[in-house]
mmCIF file of C-alpha atoms and ligand atoms in Angstrom:
data_model
loop_
_atom_site.group_PDB
_atom_site.id
_atom_site.type_symbol
_atom_site.label_atom_id
_atom_site.label_comp_id
_atom_site.label_asym_id
_atom_site.label_seq_id
_atom_site.Cartn_x
_atom_site.Cartn_y
_atom_site.Cartn_z
ATOM 1 C CA MET A 223 234.081 259.183 159.614
ATOM 2 C CA TYR A 224 230.574 258.396 158.420
ATOM 3 C CA PHE A 225 228.925 257.385 155.124
ATOM 4 C CA THR A 226 225.703 258.245 153.303
ATOM 5 C CA ASP A 227 223.721 255.498 151.579
ATOM 6 C CA THR A 228 221.772 257.556 149.033
ATOM 7 C CA HIS A 229 219.584 254.684 147.797
ATOM 8 C CA THR A 230 218.447 251.819 150.001
ATOM 9 C CA HIS A 231 215.078 250.013 150.144
ATOM 10 C CA LEU A 232 215.273 249.129 153.852
ATOM 11 C CA PHE A 233 211.481 248.818 154.080
ATOM 12 C CA SER A 234 211.579 245.802 151.699
ATOM 13 C CA ASN A 235 209.911 242.624 152.982
ATOM 14 C CA LYS A 236 213.332 240.949 152.623
ATOM 15 C CA PHE A 237 214.138 242.613 155.965
ATOM 16 C CA ASP A 238 210.905 241.686 157.776
ATOM 17 C CA GLU A 239 212.726 239.240 160.072
ATOM 18 C CA ASP A 240 215.520 241.510 161.289
ATOM 19 C CA ARG A 241 214.930 245.089 160.095
ATOM 20 C CA THR A 242 215.779 246.906 163.345
ATOM 21 C CA GLU A 243 219.005 244.901 163.877
ATOM 22 C CA MET A 244 219.983 245.383 160.234
ATOM 23 C CA VAL A 245 219.544 249.195 160.363
ATOM 24 C CA GLN A 246 221.456 249.265 163.662
ATOM 25 C CA ARG A 247 224.277 247.259 162.013
ATOM 26 C CA ALA A 248 224.572 249.938 159.334
ATOM 27 C CA ILE A 249 224.671 252.750 161.917
ATOM 28 C CA ASP A 250 227.335 250.841 163.895
ATOM 29 C CA ALA A 251 229.360 250.472 160.662
ATOM 30 C CA GLY A 252 229.286 254.282 160.220
ATOM 31 C CA VAL A 253 226.531 254.356 157.600
ATOM 32 C CA THR A 254 224.514 256.873 159.576
ATOM 33 C CA LYS A 255 222.475 258.521 156.792
ATOM 34 C CA MET A 256 220.172 256.352 154.649
ATOM 35 C CA PHE A 257 217.824 257.606 151.938
ATOM 36 C CA LEU A 258 214.786 255.441 151.175
ATOM 37 C CA PRO A 259 213.430 255.521 147.594
ATOM 38 C CA ASN A 260 209.775 254.547 147.379
ATOM 39 C CA VAL A 261 208.636 251.740 145.041
ATOM 40 C CA ASP A 262 204.834 252.006 144.643
ATOM 41 C CA VAL A 263 201.764 253.051 146.672
ATOM 42 C CA SER A 264 201.880 249.842 148.723
ATOM 43 C CA THR A 265 205.323 250.633 150.201
ATOM 44 C CA ILE A 266 204.662 254.188 151.491
ATOM 45 C CA LYS A 267 203.376 253.110 154.916
ATOM 46 C CA GLU A 268 206.289 250.768 155.763
ATOM 47 C CA MET A 269 208.796 253.306 154.490
ATOM 48 C CA ASN A 270 207.415 256.117 156.657
ATOM 49 C CA GLU A 271 207.201 253.824 159.695
ATOM 50 C CA LEU A 272 210.900 253.032 159.361
ATOM 51 C CA GLU A 273 211.712 256.727 159.029
ATOM 52 C CA ALA A 274 209.718 257.405 162.226
ATOM 53 C CA GLN A 275 211.676 254.664 164.020
ATOM 54 C CA PHE A 276 215.066 256.144 162.967
ATOM 55 C CA PRO A 277 214.378 259.871 162.433
ATOM 56 C CA GLU A 278 218.073 260.820 162.575
ATOM 57 C CA ASN A 279 219.165 258.163 160.103
ATOM 58 C CA CYS A 280 216.426 257.190 157.633
ATOM 59 C CA PHE A 281 214.767 259.598 155.202
ATOM 60 C CA SER A 282 211.739 258.845 153.034
ATOM 61 C CA MET A 283 211.505 259.820 149.381
ATOM 62 C CA ILE A 284 208.376 259.538 147.255
ATOM 63 C CA GLY A 285 207.683 258.388 143.715
ATOM 64 C CA LEU A 286 206.571 255.518 141.496
ATOM 65 C CA HIS A 287 209.265 253.094 140.277
ATOM 66 C CA PRO A 288 209.170 252.678 136.452
ATOM 67 C CA CYS A 289 208.767 248.885 136.801
ATOM 68 C CA HIS A 290 205.534 249.633 138.686
ATOM 69 C CA VAL A 291 204.059 251.907 136.015
ATOM 70 C CA PHE A 292 201.049 250.077 134.563
ATOM 71 C CA GLU A 293 197.706 250.911 132.925
ATOM 72 C CA ASN A 294 196.441 252.553 136.152
ATOM 73 C CA TYR A 295 199.583 254.618 136.833
ATOM 74 C CA LYS A 296 197.642 257.886 137.015
ATOM 75 C CA GLU A 297 195.771 256.609 140.080
ATOM 76 C CA SER A 298 199.109 255.796 141.745
ATOM 77 C CA LEU A 299 200.490 259.229 140.869
ATOM 78 C CA ALA A 300 197.387 260.889 142.351
ATOM 79 C CA ILE A 301 197.997 259.092 145.678
ATOM 80 C CA ILE A 302 201.660 260.116 145.589
ATOM 81 C CA GLU A 303 200.724 263.729 144.877
ATOM 82 C CA THR A 304 198.450 263.711 147.940
ATOM 83 C CA GLU A 305 201.423 262.479 150.001
ATOM 84 C CA LEU A 306 203.581 265.305 148.656
ATOM 85 C CA GLU A 307 200.985 267.863 149.718
ATOM 86 C CA LYS A 308 200.768 266.275 153.185
ATOM 87 C CA ARG A 309 204.407 266.406 154.304
ATOM 88 C CA ALA A 310 207.980 267.072 153.188
ATOM 89 C CA TYR A 311 209.952 264.254 151.563
ATOM 90 C CA ALA A 312 213.729 264.151 151.061
ATOM 91 C CA GLY A 313 213.546 263.378 147.347
ATOM 92 C CA ILE A 314 211.320 262.491 144.384
ATOM 93 C CA GLY A 315 211.670 258.864 143.350
ATOM 94 C CA GLU A 316 212.423 256.509 142.439
ATOM 95 C CA THR A 317 211.259 257.231 138.952
ATOM 96 C CA GLY A 318 212.948 256.818 135.576
ATOM 97 C CA LEU A 319 212.707 254.458 132.611
ATOM 98 C CA ASP A 320 213.250 250.705 132.435
ATOM 99 C CA TYR A 321 213.299 249.255 128.906
ATOM 100 C CA TYR A 322 215.013 246.066 130.045
ATOM 101 C CA TRP A 323 212.240 244.165 131.826
ATOM 102 C CA ASP A 324 209.254 245.326 129.790
ATOM 103 C CA THR A 325 208.486 248.028 127.219
ATOM 104 C CA THR A 326 204.690 247.591 127.201
ATOM 105 C CA PHE A 327 204.243 250.800 129.209
ATOM 106 C CA LYS A 328 207.104 252.777 127.711
ATOM 107 C CA GLN A 329 204.910 255.812 126.909
ATOM 108 C CA GLN A 330 203.384 255.747 130.394
ATOM 109 C CA GLN A 331 206.844 255.493 131.985
ATOM 110 C CA GLN A 332 207.911 258.584 130.062
ATOM 111 C CA ALA A 333 204.743 260.490 131.035
ATOM 112 C CA SER A 334 205.319 259.508 134.675
ATOM 113 C CA LEU A 335 208.944 260.688 134.515
ATOM 114 C CA HIS A 336 207.844 264.104 133.197
ATOM 115 C CA ILE A 337 205.416 264.447 136.115
ATOM 116 C CA HIS A 338 208.138 263.483 138.630
ATOM 117 C CA ALA A 339 210.452 266.117 137.096
ATOM 118 C CA GLN A 340 207.746 268.742 137.575
ATOM 119 C CA TRP A 341 207.293 267.698 141.216
ATOM 120 C CA ALA A 342 211.057 267.821 141.783
ATOM 121 C CA LYS A 343 211.111 271.412 140.586
ATOM 122 C CA LYS A 344 207.945 272.428 142.428
ATOM 123 C CA TYR A 345 209.082 270.995 145.781
ATOM 124 C CA LYS A 346 212.807 271.684 145.166
ATOM 125 C CA ARG A 347 213.838 268.118 145.873
ATOM 126 C CA PRO A 348 216.289 265.906 143.936
ATOM 127 C CA ILE A 349 214.896 263.425 141.412
ATOM 128 C CA ILE A 350 216.024 259.800 141.787
ATOM 129 C CA LEU A 351 216.377 258.129 138.391
ATOM 130 C CA HIS A 352 216.371 254.455 137.540
ATOM 131 C CA THR A 353 217.654 254.144 133.954
ATOM 132 C CA ARG A 354 217.883 250.657 132.553
ATOM 133 C CA GLU A 355 218.657 250.457 128.817
ATOM 134 C CA SER A 356 217.146 253.925 128.621
ATOM 135 C CA PHE A 357 219.972 256.392 129.241
ATOM 136 C CA ASN A 358 219.375 258.526 126.138
ATOM 137 C CA ASP A 359 215.654 258.994 126.760
ATOM 138 C CA SER A 360 216.132 259.663 130.489
ATOM 139 C CA PHE A 361 218.922 262.142 129.786
ATOM 140 C CA ALA A 362 216.854 263.955 127.135
ATOM 141 C CA ILE A 363 213.917 264.352 129.515
ATOM 142 C CA MET A 364 216.219 265.676 132.274
ATOM 143 C CA LYS A 365 217.845 268.094 129.838
ATOM 144 C CA GLU A 366 214.427 269.349 128.852
ATOM 145 C CA HIS A 367 213.505 270.068 132.508
ATOM 146 C CA ASN A 368 216.936 271.027 133.856
ATOM 147 C CA ASN A 369 217.035 274.416 135.577
ATOM 148 C CA ASP A 370 218.336 275.695 138.924
ATOM 149 C CA ASP A 371 215.523 273.909 140.754
ATOM 150 C CA LEU A 372 216.116 270.493 139.191
ATOM 151 C CA THR A 373 218.888 268.341 140.626
ATOM 152 C CA GLY A 374 219.130 264.592 140.851
ATOM 153 C CA VAL A 375 220.961 261.330 140.654
ATOM 154 C CA PHE A 376 221.302 258.686 137.954
ATOM 155 C CA HIS A 377 221.028 255.857 140.457
ATOM 156 C CA CYS A 378 222.846 252.551 139.820
ATOM 157 C CA PHE A 379 224.810 254.230 137.045
ATOM 158 C CA SER A 380 226.128 251.633 134.612
ATOM 159 C CA GLY A 381 226.994 253.787 131.610
ATOM 160 C CA SER A 382 230.160 254.804 129.801
ATOM 161 C CA ILE A 383 232.641 257.610 130.544
ATOM 162 C CA GLU A 384 230.873 259.637 127.855
ATOM 163 C CA GLU A 385 227.494 259.141 129.553
ATOM 164 C CA ALA A 386 228.969 260.093 132.945
ATOM 165 C CA GLU A 387 230.242 263.297 131.330
ATOM 166 C CA LYS A 388 226.744 263.962 129.993
ATOM 167 C CA VAL A 389 225.383 263.656 133.550
ATOM 168 C CA ALA A 390 228.097 266.082 134.700
ATOM 169 C CA SER A 391 226.946 268.561 132.043
ATOM 170 C CA LEU A 392 223.544 268.841 133.752
ATOM 171 C CA ASN A 393 223.337 271.307 136.608
ATOM 172 C CA GLY A 394 223.352 269.542 140.030
ATOM 173 C CA PHE A 395 223.256 265.925 138.848
ATOM 174 C CA TYR A 396 225.284 262.985 140.210
ATOM 175 C CA ILE A 397 225.897 259.317 139.429
ATOM 176 C CA GLY A 398 225.046 256.730 142.089
ATOM 177 C CA ILE A 399 227.668 253.989 142.441
ATOM 178 C CA GLY A 400 226.920 250.725 144.239
ATOM 179 C CA GLY A 401 227.911 247.072 144.501
ATOM 180 C CA VAL A 402 228.374 246.558 140.749
ATOM 181 C CA VAL A 403 231.704 248.427 140.950
ATOM 182 C CA THR A 404 233.103 245.517 143.010
ATOM 183 C CA PHE A 405 232.107 242.826 140.487
ATOM 184 C CA LYS A 406 234.978 241.127 138.658
ATOM 185 C CA LYS A 407 234.023 242.008 135.091
ATOM 186 C CA SER A 408 232.588 245.458 135.799
ATOM 187 C CA HIS A 409 233.631 248.323 133.509
ATOM 188 C CA LEU A 410 232.782 250.834 136.240
ATOM 189 C CA PRO A 411 236.322 251.035 137.732
ATOM 190 C CA GLU A 412 237.500 252.421 134.395
ATOM 191 C CA VAL A 413 234.672 254.981 134.386
ATOM 192 C CA ILE A 414 235.377 256.015 137.989
ATOM 193 C CA LYS A 415 239.069 256.442 137.247
ATOM 194 C CA ASN A 416 238.111 258.978 134.565
ATOM 195 C CA VAL A 417 235.459 261.073 136.305
ATOM 196 C CA PRO A 418 235.896 263.362 139.329
ATOM 197 C CA LEU A 419 234.840 262.038 142.724
ATOM 198 C CA GLU A 420 232.750 265.232 142.915
ATOM 199 C CA LEU A 421 230.287 263.544 140.513
ATOM 200 C CA ILE A 422 229.728 260.434 142.656
ATOM 201 C CA VAL A 423 227.348 259.518 145.464
ATOM 202 C CA LEU A 424 227.413 256.122 147.184
ATOM 203 C CA GLU A 425 224.473 253.735 147.348
ATOM 204 C CA THR A 426 223.748 250.082 148.104
ATOM 205 C CA ASP A 427 220.309 249.645 146.426
ATOM 206 C CA SER A 428 219.600 247.148 149.237
ATOM 207 C CA PRO A 429 218.324 244.431 149.201
ATOM 208 C CA TYR A 430 219.678 244.087 145.623
ATOM 209 C CA LEU A 431 223.192 244.029 144.110
ATOM 210 C CA ALA A 432 225.269 243.112 147.177
ATOM 211 C CA PRO A 433 228.968 243.930 146.700
ATOM 212 C CA THR A 434 231.723 241.292 146.609
ATOM 213 C CA PRO A 435 232.261 239.144 148.739
ATOM 214 C CA ASN A 436 228.502 239.065 149.421
ATOM 215 C CA ARG A 437 227.482 239.037 145.749
ATOM 216 C CA GLY A 438 224.226 237.137 145.191
ATOM 217 C CA LYS A 439 223.182 237.435 148.835
ATOM 218 C CA ARG A 440 220.775 239.920 150.390
ATOM 219 C CA ASN A 441 222.326 243.383 150.393
ATOM 220 C CA GLU A 442 222.139 245.774 153.357
ATOM 221 C CA SER A 443 223.348 249.308 154.055
ATOM 222 C CA SER A 444 226.262 248.228 156.296
ATOM 223 C CA TYR A 445 227.899 246.859 153.096
ATOM 224 C CA LEU A 446 228.284 250.422 151.799
ATOM 225 C CA THR A 447 231.799 250.460 153.287
ATOM 226 C CA LEU A 448 232.821 247.708 150.837
ATOM 227 C CA ILE A 449 231.809 249.991 147.955
ATOM 228 C CA ALA A 450 233.615 253.000 149.464
ATOM 229 C CA ASN A 451 236.750 250.880 149.942
ATOM 230 C CA LYS A 452 236.678 249.812 146.295
ATOM 231 C CA ILE A 453 236.415 253.429 145.135
ATOM 232 C CA ALA A 454 239.329 254.406 147.407
ATOM 233 C CA GLU A 455 241.364 251.613 145.794
ATOM 234 C CA ILE A 456 240.433 252.718 142.234
ATOM 235 C CA LYS A 457 241.141 256.398 142.919
ATOM 236 C CA GLU A 458 244.259 255.602 144.993
ATOM 237 C CA ILE A 459 243.066 257.846 147.827
ATOM 238 C CA SER A 460 242.143 257.240 151.471
ATOM 239 C CA LEU A 461 238.787 255.920 152.631
ATOM 240 C CA GLU A 462 238.345 259.181 154.603
ATOM 241 C CA GLU A 463 238.633 261.190 151.411
ATOM 242 C CA VAL A 464 235.994 259.030 149.704
ATOM 243 C CA ALA A 465 233.706 259.474 152.726
ATOM 244 C CA ASN A 466 234.259 263.250 152.890
ATOM 245 C CA ILE A 467 233.768 264.028 149.198
ATOM 246 C CA THR A 468 230.794 261.707 148.680
ATOM 247 C CA ASN A 469 229.163 263.101 151.861
ATOM 248 C CA GLN A 470 229.671 266.630 150.528
ATOM 249 C CA ASN A 471 228.030 265.599 147.250
ATOM 250 C CA ALA A 472 225.123 263.997 149.112
ATOM 251 C CA SER A 473 224.720 267.202 151.176
ATOM 252 C CA LYS A 474 224.376 269.261 148.007
ATOM 253 C CA LEU A 475 221.811 266.829 146.658
ATOM 254 C CA TYR A 476 219.804 266.367 149.887
ATOM 255 C CA LYS A 477 220.165 269.876 151.214
ATOM 256 C CA SER A 478 216.804 269.815 152.974
ATOM 257 C CA ILE A 479 218.147 267.010 155.229
ATOM 258 C CA LEU A 480 221.965 267.148 155.370
ATOM 259 C CA LYS A 481 223.848 270.213 156.430
HETATM 260 NI NI1 NI B 746 216.061 251.250 143.763
#
């Protein structure tokens, strides 16, 4: 049995002291496939170095996080486009819309998301969406671009059953479920009970959002098993079944990497 962490920022400076040991811990725990979403132009080098260190386990993705879209975002996107022309990446992201922290660059975030959607279609790679207080706008933009070449994941999904069903209505889209599902007051167990496991991929979003009992501490990919266990409990199925179905989903999403 193995697990796929579809969203983990293992190149974060929070892991500077023990990165190699931490990645090895995840592999030893059965989390053998880890997808790395880029943050901004300053993180590309570290991300690709980690991928080179663990070529069987870590896979780089490329994009500009919506919280890093500022006045000069076009310069960042130009650098990212050069990267895309240079080599293959496993996915496009993370991108998306974040209206929670700051709405100063709302228009620019939307323009950036449109460009990422075009790249996802051009390079036939999944788009990795961060949607904070922005589900309707993100969904509308995906609907506008959705065709056979556009697939993706609403990462850190925190919406309602209705919103999960909207994601399911798009061709080749999934919801990413992480540590929040283990939190005491989370509404996500109710959502998960009501949507098919075929819609779900697992993620940690390390170093953020560590699952219970590590809530508030630094998160790492080995904790993915805590999230998988919680989903098995909610769905009243075995851990193996959660691993198998979510791996199958991840394989459809990351078909350039997983067979
Ligand atoms: Ni992220």
